[in-house]
Coordinates of C-alpha atoms in Angstrom, one line a residue:
X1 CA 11.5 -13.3 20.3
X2 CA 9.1 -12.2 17.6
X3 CA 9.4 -8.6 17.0
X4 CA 5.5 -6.8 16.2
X5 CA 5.0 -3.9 14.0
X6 CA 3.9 -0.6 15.9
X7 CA 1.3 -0.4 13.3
X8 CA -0.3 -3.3 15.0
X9 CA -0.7 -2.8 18.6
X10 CA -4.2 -1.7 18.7
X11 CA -5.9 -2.3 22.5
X12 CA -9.0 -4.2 21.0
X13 CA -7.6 -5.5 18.0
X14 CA -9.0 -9.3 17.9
X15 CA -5.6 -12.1 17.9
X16 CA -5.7 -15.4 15.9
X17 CA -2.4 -17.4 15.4
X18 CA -2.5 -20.5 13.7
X19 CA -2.8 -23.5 15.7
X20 CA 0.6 -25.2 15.3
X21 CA 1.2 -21.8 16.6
X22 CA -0.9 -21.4 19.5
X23 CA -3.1 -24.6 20.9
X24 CA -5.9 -21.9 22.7
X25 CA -5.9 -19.7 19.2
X26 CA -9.6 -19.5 17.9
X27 CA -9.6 -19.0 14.1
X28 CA -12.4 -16.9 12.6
X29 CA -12.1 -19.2 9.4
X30 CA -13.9 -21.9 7.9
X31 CA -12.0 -25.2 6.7
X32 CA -11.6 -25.1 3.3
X33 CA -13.1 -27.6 0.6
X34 CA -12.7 -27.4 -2.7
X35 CA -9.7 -26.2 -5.2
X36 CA -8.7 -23.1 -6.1
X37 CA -8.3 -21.4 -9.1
X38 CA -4.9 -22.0 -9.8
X39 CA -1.4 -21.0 -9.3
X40 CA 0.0 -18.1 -8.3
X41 CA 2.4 -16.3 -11.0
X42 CA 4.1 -12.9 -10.4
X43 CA 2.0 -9.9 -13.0
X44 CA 3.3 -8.9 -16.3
X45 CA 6.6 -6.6 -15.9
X46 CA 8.3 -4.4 -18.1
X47 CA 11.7 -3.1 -17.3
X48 CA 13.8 -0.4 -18.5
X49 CA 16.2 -0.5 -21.1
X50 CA 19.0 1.7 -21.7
X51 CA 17.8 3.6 -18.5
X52 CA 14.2 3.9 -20.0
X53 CA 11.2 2.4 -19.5
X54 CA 8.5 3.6 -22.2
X55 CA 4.8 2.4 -22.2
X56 CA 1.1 3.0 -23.3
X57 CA -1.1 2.5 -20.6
X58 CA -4.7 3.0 -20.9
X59 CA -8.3 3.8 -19.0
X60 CA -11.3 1.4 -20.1
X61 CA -14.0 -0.6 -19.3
X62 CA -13.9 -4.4 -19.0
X63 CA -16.4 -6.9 -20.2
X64 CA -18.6 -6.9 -16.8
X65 CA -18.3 -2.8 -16.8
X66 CA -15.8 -2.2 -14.4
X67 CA -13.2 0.5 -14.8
X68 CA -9.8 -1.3 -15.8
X69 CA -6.0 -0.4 -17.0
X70 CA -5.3 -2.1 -20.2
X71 CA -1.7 -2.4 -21.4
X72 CA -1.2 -4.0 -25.0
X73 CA -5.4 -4.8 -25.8
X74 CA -5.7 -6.6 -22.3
X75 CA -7.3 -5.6 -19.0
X76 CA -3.7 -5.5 -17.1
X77 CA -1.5 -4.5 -15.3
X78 CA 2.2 -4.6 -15.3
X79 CA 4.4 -4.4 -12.8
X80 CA 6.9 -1.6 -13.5
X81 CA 11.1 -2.6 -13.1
X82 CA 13.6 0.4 -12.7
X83 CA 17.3 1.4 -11.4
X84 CA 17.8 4.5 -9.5
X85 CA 19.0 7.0 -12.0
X86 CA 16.4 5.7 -15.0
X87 CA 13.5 7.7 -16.5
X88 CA 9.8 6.3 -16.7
X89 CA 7.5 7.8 -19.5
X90 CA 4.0 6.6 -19.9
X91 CA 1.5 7.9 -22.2
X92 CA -2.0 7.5 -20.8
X93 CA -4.9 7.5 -22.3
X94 CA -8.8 7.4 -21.3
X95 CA -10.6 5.7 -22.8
X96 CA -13.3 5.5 -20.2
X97 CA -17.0 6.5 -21.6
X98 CA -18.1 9.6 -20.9
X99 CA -20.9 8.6 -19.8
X100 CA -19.8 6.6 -16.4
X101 CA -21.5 3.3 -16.1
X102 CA -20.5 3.1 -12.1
X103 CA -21.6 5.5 -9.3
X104 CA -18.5 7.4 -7.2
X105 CA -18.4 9.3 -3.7
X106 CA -19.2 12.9 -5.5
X107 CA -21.4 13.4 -8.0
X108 CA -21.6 13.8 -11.2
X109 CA -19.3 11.3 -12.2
X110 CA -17.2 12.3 -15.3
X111 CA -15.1 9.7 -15.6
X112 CA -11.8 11.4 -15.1
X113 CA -8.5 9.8 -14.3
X114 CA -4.9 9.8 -13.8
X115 CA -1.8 8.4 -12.2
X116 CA 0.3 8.8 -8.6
X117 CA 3.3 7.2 -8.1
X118 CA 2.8 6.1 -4.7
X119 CA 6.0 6.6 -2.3
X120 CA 8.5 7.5 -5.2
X121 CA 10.5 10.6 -3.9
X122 CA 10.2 12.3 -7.4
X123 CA 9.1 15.8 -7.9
X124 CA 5.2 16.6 -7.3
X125 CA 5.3 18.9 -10.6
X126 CA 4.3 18.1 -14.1
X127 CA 5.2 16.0 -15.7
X128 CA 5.7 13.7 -12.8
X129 CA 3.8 12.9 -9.7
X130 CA 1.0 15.5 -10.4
X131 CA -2.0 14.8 -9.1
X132 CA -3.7 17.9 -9.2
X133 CA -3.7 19.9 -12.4
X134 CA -2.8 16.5 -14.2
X135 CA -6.1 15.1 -15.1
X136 CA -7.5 13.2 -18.1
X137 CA -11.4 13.7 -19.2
X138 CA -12.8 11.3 -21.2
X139 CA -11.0 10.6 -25.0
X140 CA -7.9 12.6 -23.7
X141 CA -4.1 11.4 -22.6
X142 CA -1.5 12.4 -20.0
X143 CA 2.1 12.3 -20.7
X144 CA 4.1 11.6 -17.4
X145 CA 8.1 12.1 -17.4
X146 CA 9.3 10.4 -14.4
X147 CA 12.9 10.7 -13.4
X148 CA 14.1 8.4 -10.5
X149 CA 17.0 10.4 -8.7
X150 CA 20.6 8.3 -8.3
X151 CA 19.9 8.1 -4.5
X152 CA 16.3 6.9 -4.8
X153 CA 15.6 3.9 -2.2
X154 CA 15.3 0.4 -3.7
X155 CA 11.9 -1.2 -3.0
X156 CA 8.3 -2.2 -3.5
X157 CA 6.5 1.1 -4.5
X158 CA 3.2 0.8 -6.6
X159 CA 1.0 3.3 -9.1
X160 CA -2.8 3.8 -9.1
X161 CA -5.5 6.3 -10.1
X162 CA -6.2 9.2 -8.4
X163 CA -8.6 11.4 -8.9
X164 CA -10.3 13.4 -6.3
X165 CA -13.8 12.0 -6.2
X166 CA -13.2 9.0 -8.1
X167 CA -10.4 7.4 -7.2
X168 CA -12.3 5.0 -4.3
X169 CA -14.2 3.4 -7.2
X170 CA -11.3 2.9 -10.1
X171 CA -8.9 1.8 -6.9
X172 CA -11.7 -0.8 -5.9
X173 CA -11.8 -1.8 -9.6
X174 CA -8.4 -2.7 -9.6
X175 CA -7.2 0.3 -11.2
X176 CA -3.1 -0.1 -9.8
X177 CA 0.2 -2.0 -10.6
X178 CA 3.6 -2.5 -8.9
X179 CA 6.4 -0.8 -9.3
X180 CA 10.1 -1.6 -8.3
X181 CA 13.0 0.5 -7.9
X182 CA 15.7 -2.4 -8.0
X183 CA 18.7 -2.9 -5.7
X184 CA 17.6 -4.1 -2.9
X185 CA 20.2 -6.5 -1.8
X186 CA 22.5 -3.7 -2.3
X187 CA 21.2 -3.1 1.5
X188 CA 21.2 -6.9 2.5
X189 CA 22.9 -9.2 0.7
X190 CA 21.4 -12.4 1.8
X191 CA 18.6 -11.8 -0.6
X192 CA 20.7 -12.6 -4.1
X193 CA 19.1 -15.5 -5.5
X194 CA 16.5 -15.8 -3.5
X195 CA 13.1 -16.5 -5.7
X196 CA 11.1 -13.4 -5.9
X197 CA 7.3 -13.2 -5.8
X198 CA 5.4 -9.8 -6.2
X199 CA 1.9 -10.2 -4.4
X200 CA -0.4 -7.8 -5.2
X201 CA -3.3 -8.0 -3.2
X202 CA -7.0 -5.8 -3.6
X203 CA -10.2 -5.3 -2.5
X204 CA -13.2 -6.7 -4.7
X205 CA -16.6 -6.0 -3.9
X206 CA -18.5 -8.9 -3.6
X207 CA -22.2 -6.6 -3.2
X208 CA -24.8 -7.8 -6.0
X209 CA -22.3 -10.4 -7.1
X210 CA -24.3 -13.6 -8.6
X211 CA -20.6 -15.7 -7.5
X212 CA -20.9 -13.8 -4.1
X213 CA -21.7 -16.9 -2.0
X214 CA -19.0 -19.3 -3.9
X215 CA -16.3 -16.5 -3.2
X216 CA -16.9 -16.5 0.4
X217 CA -16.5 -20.1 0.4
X218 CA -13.4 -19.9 -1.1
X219 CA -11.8 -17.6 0.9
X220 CA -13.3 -19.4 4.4
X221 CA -15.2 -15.8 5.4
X222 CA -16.0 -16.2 8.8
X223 CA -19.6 -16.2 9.5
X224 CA -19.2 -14.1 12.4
X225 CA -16.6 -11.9 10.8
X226 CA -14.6 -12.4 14.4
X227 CA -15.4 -8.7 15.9
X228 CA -18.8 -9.2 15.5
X229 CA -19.4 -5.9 13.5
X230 CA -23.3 -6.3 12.4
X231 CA -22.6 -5.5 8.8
X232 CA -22.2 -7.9 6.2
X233 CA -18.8 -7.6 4.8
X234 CA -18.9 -6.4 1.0
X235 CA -15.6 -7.3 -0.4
X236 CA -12.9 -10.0 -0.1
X237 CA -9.2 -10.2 -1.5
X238 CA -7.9 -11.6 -4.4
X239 CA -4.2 -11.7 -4.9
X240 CA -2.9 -11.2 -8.6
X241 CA -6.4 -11.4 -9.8
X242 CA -7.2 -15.1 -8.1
X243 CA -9.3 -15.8 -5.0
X244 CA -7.6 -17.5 -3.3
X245 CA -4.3 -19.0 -5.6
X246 CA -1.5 -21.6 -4.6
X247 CA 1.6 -20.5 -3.6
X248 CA 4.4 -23.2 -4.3
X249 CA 7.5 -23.2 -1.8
X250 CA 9.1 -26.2 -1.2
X251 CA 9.7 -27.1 2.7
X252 CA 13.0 -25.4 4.0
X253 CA 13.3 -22.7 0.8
X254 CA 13.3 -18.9 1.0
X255 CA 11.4 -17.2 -1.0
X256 CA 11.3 -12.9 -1.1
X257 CA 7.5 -12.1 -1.4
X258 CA 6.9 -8.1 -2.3
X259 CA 3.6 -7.5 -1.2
X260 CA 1.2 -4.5 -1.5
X261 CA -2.7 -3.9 -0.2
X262 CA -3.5 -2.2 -2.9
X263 CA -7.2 -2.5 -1.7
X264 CA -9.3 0.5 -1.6
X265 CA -10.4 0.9 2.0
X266 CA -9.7 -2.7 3.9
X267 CA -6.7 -3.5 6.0
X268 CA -4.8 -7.0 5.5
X269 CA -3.6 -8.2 9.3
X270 CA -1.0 -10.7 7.1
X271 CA 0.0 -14.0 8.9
X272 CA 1.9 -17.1 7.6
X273 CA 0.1 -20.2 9.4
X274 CA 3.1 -21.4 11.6
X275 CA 6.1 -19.0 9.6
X276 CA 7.1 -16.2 11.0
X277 CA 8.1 -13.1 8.0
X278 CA 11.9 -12.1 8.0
X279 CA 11.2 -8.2 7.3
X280 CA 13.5 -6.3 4.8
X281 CA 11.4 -3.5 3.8
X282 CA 8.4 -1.7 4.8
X283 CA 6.5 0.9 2.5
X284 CA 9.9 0.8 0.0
X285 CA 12.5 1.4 2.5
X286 CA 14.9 -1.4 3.5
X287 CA 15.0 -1.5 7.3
X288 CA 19.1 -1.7 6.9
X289 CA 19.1 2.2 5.1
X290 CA 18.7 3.3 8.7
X291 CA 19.1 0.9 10.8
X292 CA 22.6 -1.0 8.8
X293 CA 23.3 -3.4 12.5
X294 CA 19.8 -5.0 11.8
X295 CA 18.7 -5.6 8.3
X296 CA 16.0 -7.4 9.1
X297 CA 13.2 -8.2 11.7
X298 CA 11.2 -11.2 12.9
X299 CA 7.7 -10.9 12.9
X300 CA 4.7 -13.6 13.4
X301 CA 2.0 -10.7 11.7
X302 CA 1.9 -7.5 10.1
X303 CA -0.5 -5.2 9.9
X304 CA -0.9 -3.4 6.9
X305 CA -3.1 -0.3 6.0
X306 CA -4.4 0.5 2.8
X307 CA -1.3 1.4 0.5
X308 CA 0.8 -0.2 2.4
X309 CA 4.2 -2.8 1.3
X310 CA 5.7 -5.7 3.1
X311 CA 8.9 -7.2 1.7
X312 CA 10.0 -10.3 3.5
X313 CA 12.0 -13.3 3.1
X314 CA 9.9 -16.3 4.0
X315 CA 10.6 -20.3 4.7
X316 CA 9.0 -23.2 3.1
X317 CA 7.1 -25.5 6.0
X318 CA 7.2 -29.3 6.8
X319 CA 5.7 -31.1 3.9
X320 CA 2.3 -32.3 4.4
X321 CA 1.3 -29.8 6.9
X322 CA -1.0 -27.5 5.0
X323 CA -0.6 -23.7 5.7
X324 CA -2.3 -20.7 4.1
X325 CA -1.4 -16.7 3.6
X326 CA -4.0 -15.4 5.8
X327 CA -5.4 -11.8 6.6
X328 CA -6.5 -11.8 10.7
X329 CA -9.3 -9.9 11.6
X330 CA -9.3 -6.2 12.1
X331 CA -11.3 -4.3 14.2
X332 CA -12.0 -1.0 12.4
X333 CA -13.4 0.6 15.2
X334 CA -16.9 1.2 16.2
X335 CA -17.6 3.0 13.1
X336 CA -15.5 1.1 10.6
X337 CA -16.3 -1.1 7.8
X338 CA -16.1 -4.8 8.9
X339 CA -12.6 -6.2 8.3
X340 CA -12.7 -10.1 9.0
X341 CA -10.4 -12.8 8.7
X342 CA -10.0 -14.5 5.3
X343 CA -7.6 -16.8 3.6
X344 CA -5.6 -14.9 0.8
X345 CA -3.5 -18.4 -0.4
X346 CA -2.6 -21.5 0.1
X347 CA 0.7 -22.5 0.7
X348 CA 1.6 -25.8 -1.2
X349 CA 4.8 -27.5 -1.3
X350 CA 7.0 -28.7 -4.4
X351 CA 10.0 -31.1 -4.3
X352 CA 12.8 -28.9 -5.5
X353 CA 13.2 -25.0 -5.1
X354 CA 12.8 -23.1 -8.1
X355 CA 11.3 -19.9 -9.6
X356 CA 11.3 -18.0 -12.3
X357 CA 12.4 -14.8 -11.2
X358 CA 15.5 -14.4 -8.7
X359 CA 17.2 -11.3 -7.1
X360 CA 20.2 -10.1 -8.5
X361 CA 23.5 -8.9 -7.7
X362 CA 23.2 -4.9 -7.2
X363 CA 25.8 -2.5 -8.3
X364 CA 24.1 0.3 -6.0
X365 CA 26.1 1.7 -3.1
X366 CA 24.5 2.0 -0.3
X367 CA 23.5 5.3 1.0
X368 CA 23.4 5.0 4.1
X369 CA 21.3 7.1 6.8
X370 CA 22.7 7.6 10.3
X371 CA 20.2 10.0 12.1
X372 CA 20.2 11.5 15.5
X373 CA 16.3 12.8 15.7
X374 CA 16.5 12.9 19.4
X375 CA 15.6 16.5 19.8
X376 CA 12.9 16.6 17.2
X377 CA 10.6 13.8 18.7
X378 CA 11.4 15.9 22.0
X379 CA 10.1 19.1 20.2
X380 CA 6.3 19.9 20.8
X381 CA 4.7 18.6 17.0
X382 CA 5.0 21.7 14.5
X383 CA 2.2 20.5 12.7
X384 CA -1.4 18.7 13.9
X385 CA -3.3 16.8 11.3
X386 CA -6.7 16.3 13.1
X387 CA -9.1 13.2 11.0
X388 CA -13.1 14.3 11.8
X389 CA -16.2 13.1 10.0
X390 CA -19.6 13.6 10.3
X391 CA -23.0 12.5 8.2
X392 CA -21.5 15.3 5.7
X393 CA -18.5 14.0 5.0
X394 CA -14.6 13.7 6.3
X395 CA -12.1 16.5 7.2
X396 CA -8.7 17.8 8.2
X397 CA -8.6 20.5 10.6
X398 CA -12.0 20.5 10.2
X399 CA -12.0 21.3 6.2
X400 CA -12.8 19.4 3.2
X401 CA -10.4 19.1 0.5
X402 CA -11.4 21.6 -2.7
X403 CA -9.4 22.2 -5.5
X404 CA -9.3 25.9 -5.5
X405 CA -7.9 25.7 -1.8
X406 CA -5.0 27.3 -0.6
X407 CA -2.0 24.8 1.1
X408 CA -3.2 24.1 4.4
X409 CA 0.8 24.0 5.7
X410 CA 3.9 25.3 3.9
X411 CA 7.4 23.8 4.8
X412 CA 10.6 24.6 3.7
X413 CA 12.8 22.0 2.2
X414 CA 15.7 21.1 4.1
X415 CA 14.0 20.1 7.5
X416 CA 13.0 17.5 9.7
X417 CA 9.8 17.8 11.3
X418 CA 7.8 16.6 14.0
X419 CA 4.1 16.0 13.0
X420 CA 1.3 14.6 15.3
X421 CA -1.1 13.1 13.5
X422 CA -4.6 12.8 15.6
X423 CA -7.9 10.2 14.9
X424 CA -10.8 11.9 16.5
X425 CA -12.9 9.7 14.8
X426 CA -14.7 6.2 15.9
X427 CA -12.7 4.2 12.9
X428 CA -9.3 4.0 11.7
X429 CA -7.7 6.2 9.1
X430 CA -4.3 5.3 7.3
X431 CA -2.4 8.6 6.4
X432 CA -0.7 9.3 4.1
X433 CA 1.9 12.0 2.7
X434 CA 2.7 12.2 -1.4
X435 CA 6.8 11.9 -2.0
X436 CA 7.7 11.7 1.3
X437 CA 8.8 9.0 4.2
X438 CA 8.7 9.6 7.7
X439 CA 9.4 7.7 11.0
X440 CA 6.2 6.9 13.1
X441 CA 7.9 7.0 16.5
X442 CA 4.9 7.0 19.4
X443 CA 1.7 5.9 19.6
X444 CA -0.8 7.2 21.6
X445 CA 2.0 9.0 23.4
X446 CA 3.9 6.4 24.2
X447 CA 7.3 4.9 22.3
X448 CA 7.1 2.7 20.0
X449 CA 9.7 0.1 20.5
X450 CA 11.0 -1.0 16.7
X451 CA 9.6 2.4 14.9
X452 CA 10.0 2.5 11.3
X453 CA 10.0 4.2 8.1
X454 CA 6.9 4.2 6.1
X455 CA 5.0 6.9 3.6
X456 CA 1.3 5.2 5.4
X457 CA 0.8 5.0 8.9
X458 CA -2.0 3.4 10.3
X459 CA -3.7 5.7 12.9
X460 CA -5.7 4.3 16.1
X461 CA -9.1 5.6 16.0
X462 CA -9.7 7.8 19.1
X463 CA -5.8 7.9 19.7
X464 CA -2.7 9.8 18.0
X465 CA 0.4 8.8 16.2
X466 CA 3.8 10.9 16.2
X467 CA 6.2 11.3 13.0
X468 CA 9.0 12.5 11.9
X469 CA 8.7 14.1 8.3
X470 CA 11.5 14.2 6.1
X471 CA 11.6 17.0 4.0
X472 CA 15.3 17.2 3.2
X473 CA 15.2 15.7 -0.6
X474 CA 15.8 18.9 -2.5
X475 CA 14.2 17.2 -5.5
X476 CA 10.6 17.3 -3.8
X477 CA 9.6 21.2 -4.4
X478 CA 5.7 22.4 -5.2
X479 CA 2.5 21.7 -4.5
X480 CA 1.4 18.1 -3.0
X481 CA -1.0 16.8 -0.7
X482 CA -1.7 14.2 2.5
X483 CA -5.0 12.4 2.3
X484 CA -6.4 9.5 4.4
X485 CA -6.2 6.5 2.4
X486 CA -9.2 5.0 2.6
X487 CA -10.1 5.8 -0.7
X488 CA -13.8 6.6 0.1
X489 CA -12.7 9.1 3.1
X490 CA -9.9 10.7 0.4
X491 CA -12.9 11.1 -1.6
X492 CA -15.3 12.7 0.2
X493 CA -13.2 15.5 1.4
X494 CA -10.4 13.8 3.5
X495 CA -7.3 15.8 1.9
X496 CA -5.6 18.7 2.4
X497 CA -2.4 20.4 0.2
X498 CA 1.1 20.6 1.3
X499 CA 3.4 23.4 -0.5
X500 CA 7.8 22.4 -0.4
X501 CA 9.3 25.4 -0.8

């Protein structure tokens, strides 16, 4: 029996399976004509050497004027490799005009940037996941000194931009990278020598685009986007840059796909026409670290918010039967942005397995996490984090984020805690906490049957999702914060500070 992520049970959320799937299913997608751009091919990497990974990474402008990361005199991106115990320094360097060429949520614009290092449980203090006295103006640089702890959870984590204000329009221009801590099969076997695919998957605004009309076409947008939101949508996905690329699996091989919606503000509803995913690891954390009896789970889709991460094992179909990586429509509520349904990939088959890139034998130990929470999700919540919005903007608790602010909660390091986190609103709103994981347990008071461990939950608009915070990592001490994560919502004043003391 397929098992379904608690992140997708929404009461109005649309369902399209794919028709060797379901005979009645009604696809919101057109058929496609035409070839794609290409293969896919995993990004760039650098990995560390000697327990070190050193790089220059920079802030400029691309050729068409968007905001960009360059890394060795090209507009990319490269996905970052280290071990648990290994130490990540990047120099960073902007080199965006000051004079910004794009418009952003608050105004003026100054073109100011810097880095997070989204999910890593490293300390929120310079020089390390700082993102609020660690900011780069125009023709100035940021030295980061990352040290991943010895115990640090092997997985799909990922870096991006973000500064307060600006961070919904460098995110949107594709401002982000992956990063993996390595040692995953440490926690399930099976995986060594597995190919390995890392899919990273963002928003791109199709609004004023002369290609606008052949990009729809491409990825099959549904003219009537499947909820039948009046707008017009205004971006579509790419994955690794290409809209939409081949995938190559030959028919009965496994494959590990590493995934991440590094999209600004849309949610991917991700579906594997007729294949169902074989989940290892959600938001960085292997399912066996808590759960060791059932290292994986089944599912036929998963929904995942903005800054989310799937990794899953995934099965080569029947030759000749053409399949795609699709994104199912998402009903955003009746305030949200329009989400539809859109073809991400194709899936085409090869004769003989093969791939660059395979996993690898891990010396890691795992660390195991037996935990008896019982009386905390019993406990009334100790915190509420209340989303709001209004023609003025979006709150917590009803208050916009300022700098100058003081921490809206304090917590002491060494806890678990029970946090209710409550939509008020008309739309959805992914939340998310800096350096920390947490279990989303109940939705809209009620249990949710497979809960799991994630550092972005997606939360029902007019509805409520419980957690259970972990604050026990001793390394995680000062000032941090938990934002919505659509970028836009962040932006405009959806954020609020957290002090570990």
């Amino acid at each position: 029996m397929a098992w379904k992520l608690s992140m997708s049970r929404l009461a109005s959320l649309p369902r399209i399976a794919a028709a060797a799937m379901a005979a009645a299913a009604v696809f919101c997608l057109f058929e496609l004509s035409g070839k794609p751009p290409g293969m896919l091919s995993n990004p760039p990497e650098l990995r560390a050497k000697n327990h070190t990974l050193s790089l220059t990474l920079q802030a400029g402008i691309t050729k068409s004027g968007k905001n960009s990361f360059y890394f060795d005199g090209q507009p990319n991106a490269p996905t970052l490799r280290l071990s648990p115990g290994d130490q990540l320094k990047i120099n960073y360097i902007n080199d965006l005009p000051a004079k910004p060429q794009e418009s952003c949520a608050i105004t003026p614009c100054m073109d100011m940037t810097n880095l997070h290092f989204h999910g890593l449980t490293v300390s929120p203090d310079a020089p390390q996941d700082d993102v609020l006295d660690m900011m780069a103006m125009p023709g100035q640089s940021l030295r980061y000194t990352l040290q991943i702890p010895q115990d640090h959870p092997p997985g799909l984590y990922w870096y991006h931009t973000h500064p307060h204000g600006e961070s919904y329009r460098q995110a949107l221009d594709g401002m982000s990278g992956a990063l993996v801590i390595e040692g995953i099969a440490s926690y399930f076997p099976p995986l060594v020598g597995l190919p390995e695919r890392v899919l990273v998957v963002r928003g791109r605004s199709i609004v004023n685009d002369p290609q606008s009309a052949d990009l729809k076409h491409r990825v099959e947008l549904s003219s009537d986007i499947c909820g039948a939101e009046p707008e017009t949508p205004e971006e579509i996905f790419t994955v690794n840059g290409s809209v939409p690329p081949q995938i190559e699996i030959a028919p009965g091989e496994r494959q590990f796909w590493r995934l991440v919606n590094a999209s600004a503000d849309r949610y991917l509803d991700l579906q594997l026409e007729g294949q169902p995913f074989e989940i290892v690891a959600m938001d960085g954390m292997p399912i066996a670290l808590h759960d060791p009896n059932h290292g994986t789970r089944i599912v036929d889709h998963v929904l995942l918010p903005p800054a989310g991460r799937l990794e899953a094992i995934v099965t080569g179909p029947s030759a000749g039967i053409p399949k795609r990586l699709i994104s199912r429509s998402v009903d955003t509520g009746p305030d949200g942005d329009p989400n539809p349904a859109m073809a991400l990939a194709d899936i085409v088959s090869r004769s003989s397995a093969g791939a660059k890139s395979r996993i690898s034998e891990s010396p890691l130990k795992p660390a195991l996490k037996n935990l008896d929470l019982a009386a905390e999700e019993k406990a009334p919540p100790r915190f509420i984090v209340t989303f709001t919005e209004d023609k003025q903007g979006f709150y917590i608790n009803g208050e916009k984020f300022t700098h100058d602010a003081a921490p809206m909660v304090r917590t002491k390091v060494g806890s678990f805690q029970h946090w209710r986190i409550v939509n008020a609103t008309g739309e959805l709103h992914p939340m998310h906490i800096h350096q920390v994981h947490f279990l989303a347990y109940a939705e809209n008071d009620k249990p949710i049957a497979s809960p799991v461990w994630l550092d972005t939950v997606n939360v029902p608009y007019g509805g409520s999702v419980d957690v259970i915070m972990d604050f026990t990592d001793p390394v995680i001490r000062g000032m941090s914060v938990f934002h919505c994560h659509l970028l836009n919502h962040e932006d405009k004043g959806m954020m609020a500070k957290i002090l570990f003391q």
